[in-house]
Structure formats: structure tokens, C-alpha cells
């Protein structure tokens, strides 16, 4: 397994355990996190604080119920690409969609720019119905 994949998986585990500060250490201080998806989180987040804000808001919007299962990760010296199945069950009804993360990695191993893509723009309606 490539070192960048190992690091990305470690960061994911920390995010999933709500250990945001520790997870953010795998990203550069000048990180640019692009989230163009059409939902209330849409935007560009800057730095480790922006990344922590993104994940905090994501989990708050879903009442902590969002889960992302990694399908596969490709990594080399300059990039990490991850495909995932994202899901949660508002009101007992399973909602799922697929997403991809495309990341640039600096020579020191820190991710400095990331683009997050999701295939279901209708998810925003679910968040809106939840009052967010």
C-alpha cells in the first residue's frame, strides 16, 4: 500500500471517530477543500480549520448518522483518489449515494488541495427536510 493511501486511510479513521484535530494533521495548513455539491455545505473551505468546520457541519446536519464506506483508493506520490458509498437513515429510510475525493499531495505527504464530488444532488432535499 502506498504511503499516501495509508495516511489517507488513517485520516478517514480519525474523522469517523470525530477526532477532527488529529485527522486535520494529514492536511496542509493552507489546504483548499472544494465541495461543489448542491447542498447546504457547498463551498470552498480553507485550511485545517475550514476542513474541521466542513466535517463538523456534515455530522451535525445528519445528527451524526452519515457513514462513508471506502470502495477503493488509488494513490501515488502526488495524488489520492477515493471512491466511497455514503449513507444514512433519516427516519428509518436508507438514503445512499456515491462520492469521490480527488486530492493533490505535497512532497511532504500532506494533502494541500481536494475536490469532493457526489453523484446525487438530490441529497440536499433530504437535509432541507431535516430542517437544516
Tab-separated table of N, CA and C in Angstrom:
chain	number	residue	atom	x	y	z
A	1	UNK	N	0.842	-1.168	0.000
A	1	UNK	CA	0.000	0.000	0.000
A	1	UNK	C	0.896	1.243	0.000
A	2	UNK	N	0.585	2.197	-0.864
A	2	UNK	CA	1.359	3.433	-0.955
A	2	UNK	C	1.213	4.239	0.331
A	3	UNK	N	2.269	4.923	0.724
A	3	UNK	CA	2.255	5.714	1.964
A	3	UNK	C	1.119	6.742	1.961
A	4	UNK	N	0.828	7.363	0.819
A	4	UNK	CA	-0.253	8.345	0.772
A	4	UNK	C	-1.618	7.695	1.004
A	5	UNK	N	-1.788	6.459	0.561
A	5	UNK	CA	-3.029	5.748	0.857
A	5	UNK	C	-3.118	5.425	2.344
A	6	UNK	N	-2.014	4.978	2.931
A	6	UNK	CA	-2.003	4.698	4.366
A	6	UNK	C	-2.392	5.937	5.162
A	7	UNK	N	-1.811	7.075	4.797
A	7	UNK	CA	-2.105	8.320	5.503
A	7	UNK	C	-3.567	8.727	5.330
A	8	UNK	N	-4.091	8.579	4.127
A	8	UNK	CA	-5.475	8.963	3.870
A	8	UNK	C	-6.431	8.082	4.670
A	9	UNK	N	-6.147	6.787	4.706
A	9	UNK	CA	-6.985	5.870	5.486
A	9	UNK	C	-6.915	6.209	6.981
A	10	UNK	N	-5.743	6.577	7.449
A	10	UNK	CA	-5.600	6.968	8.863
A	10	UNK	C	-6.420	8.219	9.154
A	11	UNK	N	-6.378	9.199	8.248
A	11	UNK	CA	-7.168	10.422	8.427
A	11	UNK	C	-8.658	10.097	8.426
A	12	UNK	N	-9.095	9.232	7.522
A	12	UNK	CA	-10.514	8.843	7.474
A	12	UNK	C	-10.959	8.199	8.786
A	13	UNK	N	-10.135	7.312	9.320
A	13	UNK	CA	-10.475	6.658	10.584
A	13	UNK	C	-10.643	7.688	11.702
A	14	UNK	N	-9.763	8.662	11.725
A	14	UNK	CA	-9.852	9.703	12.751
A	14	UNK	C	-11.106	10.559	12.565
A	15	UNK	N	-11.413	10.944	11.318
A	15	UNK	CA	-12.639	11.710	11.070
A	15	UNK	C	-13.869	10.911	11.502
A	16	UNK	N	-13.890	9.625	11.171
A	16	UNK	CA	-15.030	8.786	11.525
A	16	UNK	C	-15.211	8.654	13.033
A	17	UNK	N	-14.123	8.823	13.781
A	17	UNK	CA	-14.182	8.780	15.244
A	17	UNK	C	-14.327	10.172	15.844
A	18	UNK	N	-14.599	11.171	14.983
A	18	UNK	CA	-14.795	12.571	15.390
A	18	UNK	C	-13.542	13.165	16.018
A	19	UNK	N	-12.375	12.642	15.656
A	19	UNK	CA	-11.100	13.184	16.139
A	19	UNK	C	-10.566	14.149	15.081
A	20	UNK	N	-11.264	15.282	14.958
A	20	UNK	CA	-11.015	16.212	13.863
A	20	UNK	C	-9.619	16.840	13.896
A	21	UNK	N	-9.176	17.246	15.057
A	21	UNK	CA	-7.859	17.890	15.154
A	21	UNK	C	-6.755	16.928	14.707
A	22	UNK	N	-6.836	15.692	15.148
A	22	UNK	CA	-5.828	14.698	14.765
A	22	UNK	C	-5.904	14.398	13.278
A	23	UNK	N	-7.113	14.275	12.739
A	23	UNK	CA	-7.279	13.996	11.309
A	23	UNK	C	-6.742	15.133	10.455
A	24	UNK	N	-6.947	16.359	10.906
A	24	UNK	CA	-6.527	17.531	10.134
A	24	UNK	C	-5.010	17.602	9.958
A	25	UNK	N	-4.258	16.904	10.795
A	25	UNK	CA	-2.802	16.933	10.703
A	25	UNK	C	-2.285	16.258	9.423
A	26	UNK	N	-3.139	15.515	8.739
A	26	UNK	CA	-2.754	14.892	7.468
A	26	UNK	C	-2.959	15.851	6.288
A	27	UNK	N	-3.435	17.056	6.569
A	27	UNK	CA	-3.710	18.061	5.546
A	27	UNK	C	-2.850	19.286	5.827
A	28	UNK	N	-2.486	20.003	4.769
A	28	UNK	CA	-1.637	21.175	4.940
A	28	UNK	C	-2.414	22.312	5.599
A	29	UNK	N	-1.673	23.214	6.226
A	29	UNK	CA	-2.313	24.366	6.868
A	29	UNK	C	-2.960	25.287	5.846
A	30	UNK	N	-2.487	25.241	4.603
A	30	UNK	CA	-3.063	26.095	3.551
A	30	UNK	C	-3.967	25.291	2.600
A	31	UNK	N	-4.552	24.230	3.123
A	31	UNK	CA	-5.448	23.369	2.361
A	31	UNK	C	-6.564	24.165	1.680
A	32	UNK	N	-6.918	23.729	0.469
A	32	UNK	CA	-8.119	24.219	-0.208
A	32	UNK	C	-8.992	23.000	-0.457
A	33	UNK	N	-10.200	22.981	0.142
A	33	UNK	CA	-11.145	21.852	0.101
A	33	UNK	C	-12.346	22.307	-0.712
A	34	UNK	N	-12.483	21.783	-1.924
A	34	UNK	CA	-13.577	22.165	-2.827
A	34	UNK	C	-14.745	21.199	-2.646
A	35	UNK	N	-15.926	21.750	-2.358
A	35	UNK	CA	-17.125	20.922	-2.232
A	35	UNK	C	-18.220	21.575	-3.080
A	36	UNK	N	-18.269	21.236	-4.388
A	36	UNK	CA	-19.208	21.898	-5.303
A	36	UNK	C	-20.621	21.328	-5.284
A	37	UNK	N	-20.871	20.316	-4.465
A	37	UNK	CA	-22.174	19.647	-4.450
A	37	UNK	C	-23.279	20.610	-4.030
A	38	UNK	N	-24.478	20.385	-4.579
A	38	UNK	CA	-25.597	21.285	-4.309
A	38	UNK	C	-26.326	20.897	-3.028
A	39	UNK	N	-25.783	21.282	-1.922
A	39	UNK	CA	-26.446	21.122	-0.638
A	39	UNK	C	-25.917	22.213	0.289
A	40	UNK	N	-26.411	22.312	1.499
A	40	UNK	CA	-26.014	23.421	2.373
A	40	UNK	C	-24.524	23.509	2.695
A	41	UNK	N	-23.760	22.475	2.423
A	41	UNK	CA	-22.320	22.506	2.676
A	41	UNK	C	-21.515	23.029	1.488
A	42	UNK	N	-22.174	23.289	0.389
A	42	UNK	CA	-21.485	23.708	-0.835
A	42	UNK	C	-20.547	24.873	-0.540
A	43	UNK	N	-19.343	24.795	-1.118
A	43	UNK	CA	-18.406	25.894	-0.956
A	43	UNK	C	-16.965	25.444	-1.025
A	44	UNK	N	-16.086	26.388	-0.757
A	44	UNK	CA	-14.653	26.136	-0.706
A	44	UNK	C	-14.209	26.426	0.721
A	45	UNK	N	-13.534	25.471	1.310
A	45	UNK	CA	-13.086	25.580	2.695
A	45	UNK	C	-11.571	25.724	2.694
A	46	UNK	N	-11.068	26.576	3.584
A	46	UNK	CA	-9.639	26.881	3.597
A	46	UNK	C	-8.989	26.468	4.913
A	47	UNK	N	-7.835	25.824	4.771
A	47	UNK	CA	-7.035	25.461	5.928
A	47	UNK	C	-7.630	24.326	6.744
A	48	UNK	N	-6.884	23.957	7.760
A	48	UNK	CA	-7.334	22.873	8.640
A	48	UNK	C	-8.617	23.254	9.371
A	49	UNK	N	-8.742	24.507	9.754
A	49	UNK	CA	-9.961	24.954	10.452
A	49	UNK	C	-11.174	24.837	9.538
A	50	UNK	N	-10.997	25.170	8.257
A	50	UNK	CA	-12.091	25.026	7.307
A	50	UNK	C	-12.504	23.569	7.136
A	51	UNK	N	-11.524	22.697	7.104
A	51	UNK	CA	-11.796	21.266	6.980
A	51	UNK	C	-12.569	20.754	8.197
A	52	UNK	N	-12.140	21.161	9.373
A	52	UNK	CA	-12.830	20.762	10.599
A	52	UNK	C	-14.251	21.311	10.588
A	53	UNK	N	-14.428	22.539	10.125
A	53	UNK	CA	-15.762	23.132	10.024
A	53	UNK	C	-16.651	22.308	9.093
A	54	UNK	N	-16.104	21.902	7.951
A	54	UNK	CA	-16.867	21.091	6.998
A	54	UNK	C	-17.363	19.806	7.654
A	55	UNK	N	-16.460	19.051	8.275
A	55	UNK	CA	-16.861	17.768	8.862
A	55	UNK	C	-17.779	17.949	10.067
A	56	UNK	N	-17.553	18.966	10.848
A	56	UNK	CA	-18.444	19.228	11.982
A	56	UNK	C	-19.856	19.511	11.488
A	57	UNK	N	-19.982	20.359	10.476
A	57	UNK	CA	-21.295	20.684	9.927
A	57	UNK	C	-21.948	19.469	9.279
A	58	UNK	N	-21.155	18.652	8.562
A	58	UNK	CA	-21.696	17.446	7.931
A	58	UNK	C	-22.322	16.517	8.971
A	59	UNK	N	-21.578	16.248	10.044
A	59	UNK	CA	-22.091	15.336	11.056
A	59	UNK	C	-23.248	15.959	11.833
A	60	UNK	N	-23.198	17.273	12.061
A	60	UNK	CA	-24.310	17.937	12.743
A	60	UNK	C	-25.580	17.880	11.900
A	61	UNK	N	-25.459	18.089	10.590
A	61	UNK	CA	-26.626	18.072	9.709
A	61	UNK	C	-27.315	16.721	9.697
A	62	UNK	N	-26.537	15.671	9.865
A	62	UNK	CA	-27.111	14.314	9.816
A	62	UNK	C	-27.314	13.740	11.207
A	63	UNK	N	-27.166	14.581	12.226
A	63	UNK	CA	-27.230	14.106	13.616
A	63	UNK	C	-26.244	12.967	13.858
A	64	UNK	N	-25.082	13.073	13.227
A	64	UNK	CA	-24.023	12.087	13.414
A	64	UNK	C	-24.226	10.777	12.706
A	65	UNK	N	-25.214	10.722	11.811
A	65	UNK	CA	-25.575	9.442	11.205
A	65	UNK	C	-24.891	9.152	9.876
A	66	UNK	N	-24.236	10.126	9.257
A	66	UNK	CA	-23.613	9.887	7.954
A	66	UNK	C	-22.436	8.940	8.110
A	67	UNK	N	-22.405	7.931	7.244
A	67	UNK	CA	-21.293	6.977	7.196
A	67	UNK	C	-20.764	6.932	5.762
A	68	UNK	N	-19.473	6.796	5.630
A	68	UNK	CA	-18.864	6.691	4.302
A	68	UNK	C	-17.992	5.439	4.280
A	69	UNK	N	-18.356	4.510	3.432
A	69	UNK	CA	-17.611	3.265	3.289
A	69	UNK	C	-16.711	3.361	2.068
A	70	UNK	N	-15.421	3.234	2.270
A	70	UNK	CA	-14.478	3.304	1.166
A	70	UNK	C	-14.627	2.079	0.275
A	71	UNK	N	-14.783	2.315	-1.021
A	71	UNK	CA	-14.839	1.234	-2.003
A	71	UNK	C	-13.437	0.911	-2.502
A	72	UNK	N	-12.671	1.945	-2.795
A	72	UNK	CA	-11.281	1.767	-3.198
A	72	UNK	C	-10.546	3.096	-3.124
A	73	UNK	N	-9.219	3.007	-3.061
A	73	UNK	CA	-8.349	4.186	-3.059
A	73	UNK	C	-7.205	3.917	-4.019
A	74	UNK	N	-6.907	4.895	-4.844
A	74	UNK	CA	-5.720	4.874	-5.701
A	74	UNK	C	-4.791	5.973	-5.204
A	75	UNK	N	-3.504	5.677	-5.110
A	75	UNK	CA	-2.565	6.684	-4.620
A	75	UNK	C	-1.230	6.542	-5.306
A	76	UNK	N	-0.593	7.687	-5.514
A	76	UNK	CA	0.784	7.709	-5.970
A	76	UNK	C	1.497	8.812	-5.196
A	77	UNK	N	2.654	9.251	-5.657
A	77	UNK	CA	3.433	10.234	-4.915
A	77	UNK	C	2.780	11.611	-4.869
A	78	UNK	N	1.850	11.889	-5.783
A	78	UNK	CA	1.272	13.234	-5.870
A	78	UNK	C	-0.242	13.285	-5.712
A	79	UNK	N	-0.919	12.130	-5.654
A	79	UNK	CA	-2.382	12.131	-5.649
A	79	UNK	C	-2.968	11.013	-4.798
A	80	UNK	N	-4.185	11.252	-4.341
A	80	UNK	CA	-5.009	10.211	-3.726
A	80	UNK	C	-6.402	10.379	-4.315
A	81	UNK	N	-6.979	9.278	-4.787
A	81	UNK	CA	-8.345	9.285	-5.300
A	81	UNK	C	-9.101	8.198	-4.551
A	82	UNK	N	-10.241	8.577	-3.992
A	82	UNK	CA	-11.040	7.637	-3.205
A	82	UNK	C	-12.468	7.605	-3.731
A	83	UNK	N	-13.024	6.411	-3.861
A	83	UNK	CA	-14.441	6.247	-4.169
A	83	UNK	C	-15.102	5.691	-2.911
A	84	UNK	N	-16.303	6.211	-2.604
A	84	UNK	CA	-16.981	5.788	-1.378
A	84	UNK	C	-18.486	5.712	-1.576
A	85	UNK	N	-19.100	4.871	-0.784
A	85	UNK	CA	-20.557	4.792	-0.664
A	85	UNK	C	-20.902	5.548	0.607
A	86	UNK	N	-21.735	6.582	0.491
A	86	UNK	CA	-22.116	7.403	1.623
A	86	UNK	C	-23.578	7.103	1.930
A	87	UNK	N	-23.918	6.969	3.203
A	87	UNK	CA	-25.290	6.609	3.533
A	87	UNK	C	-25.659	7.034	4.943
A	88	UNK	N	-26.949	7.212	5.159
A	88	UNK	CA	-27.527	7.359	6.482
A	88	UNK	C	-29.014	7.076	6.386
A	89	UNK	N	-29.672	6.994	7.534
A	89	UNK	CA	-31.076	6.589	7.548
A	89	UNK	C	-31.935	7.602	8.304
A	90	UNK	N	-32.292	8.724	7.655
A	90	UNK	CA	-33.189	9.657	8.328
A	90	UNK	C	-34.583	9.058	8.415
A	91	UNK	N	-35.149	9.020	9.604
A	91	UNK	CA	-36.496	8.474	9.775
A	91	UNK	C	-36.617	7.014	9.408
A	92	UNK	N	-35.526	6.260	9.498
A	92	UNK	CA	-35.565	4.840	9.201
A	92	UNK	C	-35.518	4.485	7.727
A	93	UNK	N	-35.391	5.484	6.843
A	93	UNK	CA	-35.332	5.215	5.402
A	93	UNK	C	-33.884	5.381	4.932
A	94	UNK	N	-33.340	4.332	4.355
A	94	UNK	CA	-31.957	4.379	3.882
A	94	UNK	C	-31.815	5.328	2.700
A	95	UNK	N	-30.850	6.227	2.820
A	95	UNK	CA	-30.502	7.140	1.734
A	95	UNK	C	-29.026	6.910	1.455
A	96	UNK	N	-28.697	6.661	0.193
A	96	UNK	CA	-27.292	6.443	-0.129
A	96	UNK	C	-26.930	7.087	-1.451
A	97	UNK	N	-25.665	7.401	-1.580
A	97	UNK	CA	-25.136	7.961	-2.811
A	97	UNK	C	-23.651	7.642	-2.866
A	98	UNK	N	-23.048	7.924	-3.988
A	98	UNK	CA	-21.628	7.639	-4.171
A	98	UNK	C	-20.862	8.938	-4.312
A	99	UNK	N	-19.636	8.908	-3.827
A	99	UNK	CA	-18.805	10.097	-3.888
A	99	UNK	C	-17.374	9.738	-4.227
A	100	UNK	N	-16.651	10.750	-4.666
A	100	UNK	CA	-15.233	10.587	-4.963
A	100	UNK	C	-14.471	11.779	-4.415
A	101	UNK	N	-13.315	11.510	-3.883
A	101	UNK	CA	-12.400	12.544	-3.416
A	101	UNK	C	-11.162	12.482	-4.293
A	102	UNK	N	-10.769	13.618	-4.846
A	102	UNK	CA	-9.573	13.712	-5.672
A	102	UNK	C	-8.640	14.699	-4.980
A	103	UNK	N	-7.481	14.227	-4.563
A	103	UNK	CA	-6.598	15.036	-3.723
A	103	UNK	C	-5.209	15.181	-4.321
A	104	UNK	N	-4.658	16.379	-4.186
A	104	UNK	CA	-3.252	16.633	-4.513
A	104	UNK	C	-2.451	16.522	-3.223
A	105	UNK	N	-1.314	15.842	-3.310
A	105	UNK	CA	-0.467	15.623	-2.143
A	105	UNK	C	0.883	16.290	-2.382
A	106	UNK	N	1.338	17.032	-1.388
A	106	UNK	CA	2.647	17.687	-1.477
A	106	UNK	C	3.764	16.672	-1.249
A	107	UNK	N	5.003	17.049	-1.594
A	107	UNK	CA	6.132	16.127	-1.360
A	107	UNK	C	6.292	15.700	0.103
A	108	UNK	N	5.811	16.532	1.046
A	108	UNK	CA	5.924	16.153	2.458
A	108	UNK	C	4.810	15.207	2.905
A	109	UNK	N	3.922	14.811	1.963
A	109	UNK	CA	2.876	13.856	2.274
A	109	UNK	C	1.565	14.465	2.732
A	110	UNK	N	1.494	15.782	2.872
A	110	UNK	CA	0.258	16.432	3.304
A	110	UNK	C	-0.616	16.761	2.092
A	111	UNK	N	-1.904	16.568	2.256
A	111	UNK	CA	-2.851	16.931	1.190
A	111	UNK	C	-3.030	18.437	1.220
A	112	UNK	N	-2.850	19.076	0.058
A	112	UNK	CA	-2.976	20.525	0.042
A	112	UNK	C	-4.154	21.033	-0.782
A	113	UNK	N	-4.782	20.157	-1.564
A	113	UNK	CA	-5.989	20.564	-2.281
A	113	UNK	C	-6.819	19.319	-2.546
A	114	UNK	N	-8.152	19.466	-2.416
A	114	UNK	CA	-9.041	18.325	-2.610
A	114	UNK	C	-10.337	18.787	-3.249
A	115	UNK	N	-10.876	17.926	-4.099
A	115	UNK	CA	-12.162	18.153	-4.763
A	115	UNK	C	-13.054	16.981	-4.396
A	116	UNK	N	-14.242	17.263	-3.872
A	116	UNK	CA	-15.166	16.234	-3.439
A	116	UNK	C	-16.364	16.246	-4.386
A	117	UNK	N	-16.644	15.113	-4.996
A	117	UNK	CA	-17.745	15.002	-5.955
A	117	UNK	C	-18.725	13.937	-5.471
A	118	UNK	N	-20.015	14.220	-5.623
A	118	UNK	CA	-21.037	13.255	-5.244
A	118	UNK	C	-22.029	13.111	-6.383
A	119	UNK	N	-22.604	11.918	-6.515
A	119	UNK	CA	-23.459	11.653	-7.676
A	119	UNK	C	-24.925	11.994	-7.471
A	120	UNK	N	-25.331	12.369	-6.270
A	120	UNK	CA	-26.750	12.609	-6.029
A	120	UNK	C	-26.980	14.008	-5.487
A	121	UNK	N	-27.297	14.924	-6.367
A	121	UNK	CA	-27.540	16.291	-5.937
A	121	UNK	C	-28.874	16.419	-5.201
A	122	UNK	N	-29.691	15.379	-5.246
A	122	UNK	CA	-30.983	15.395	-4.558
A	122	UNK	C	-30.833	15.242	-3.047
A	123	UNK	N	-29.648	14.880	-2.597
A	123	UNK	CA	-29.428	14.715	-1.163
A	123	UNK	C	-29.722	16.017	-0.427
A	124	UNK	N	-29.528	17.152	-1.081
A	124	UNK	CA	-29.796	18.436	-0.428
A	124	UNK	C	-31.244	18.532	0.032
A	125	UNK	N	-32.169	17.912	-0.694
A	125	UNK	CA	-33.579	17.942	-0.299
A	125	UNK	C	-33.784	17.202	1.026
A	126	UNK	N	-33.009	16.146	1.253
A	126	UNK	CA	-33.124	15.394	2.494
A	126	UNK	C	-32.674	16.252	3.658
A	127	UNK	N	-31.528	16.932	3.493
A	127	UNK	CA	-31.029	17.797	4.551
A	127	UNK	C	-32.014	18.944	4.810
A	128	UNK	N	-32.585	19.495	3.738
A	128	UNK	CA	-33.552	20.573	3.897
A	128	UNK	C	-34.774	20.091	4.656
A	129	UNK	N	-35.232	18.869	4.363
A	129	UNK	CA	-36.405	18.316	5.040
A	129	UNK	C	-36.134	18.069	6.519
A	130	UNK	N	-34.850	17.904	6.865
A	130	UNK	CA	-34.480	17.685	8.261
A	130	UNK	C	-34.392	19.006	9.018
A	131	UNK	N	-34.640	20.126	8.307
A	131	UNK	CA	-34.621	21.413	8.969
A	131	UNK	C	-33.270	22.083	8.994
A	132	UNK	N	-32.366	21.688	8.093
A	132	UNK	CA	-31.028	22.282	8.066
A	132	UNK	C	-30.821	23.085	6.813
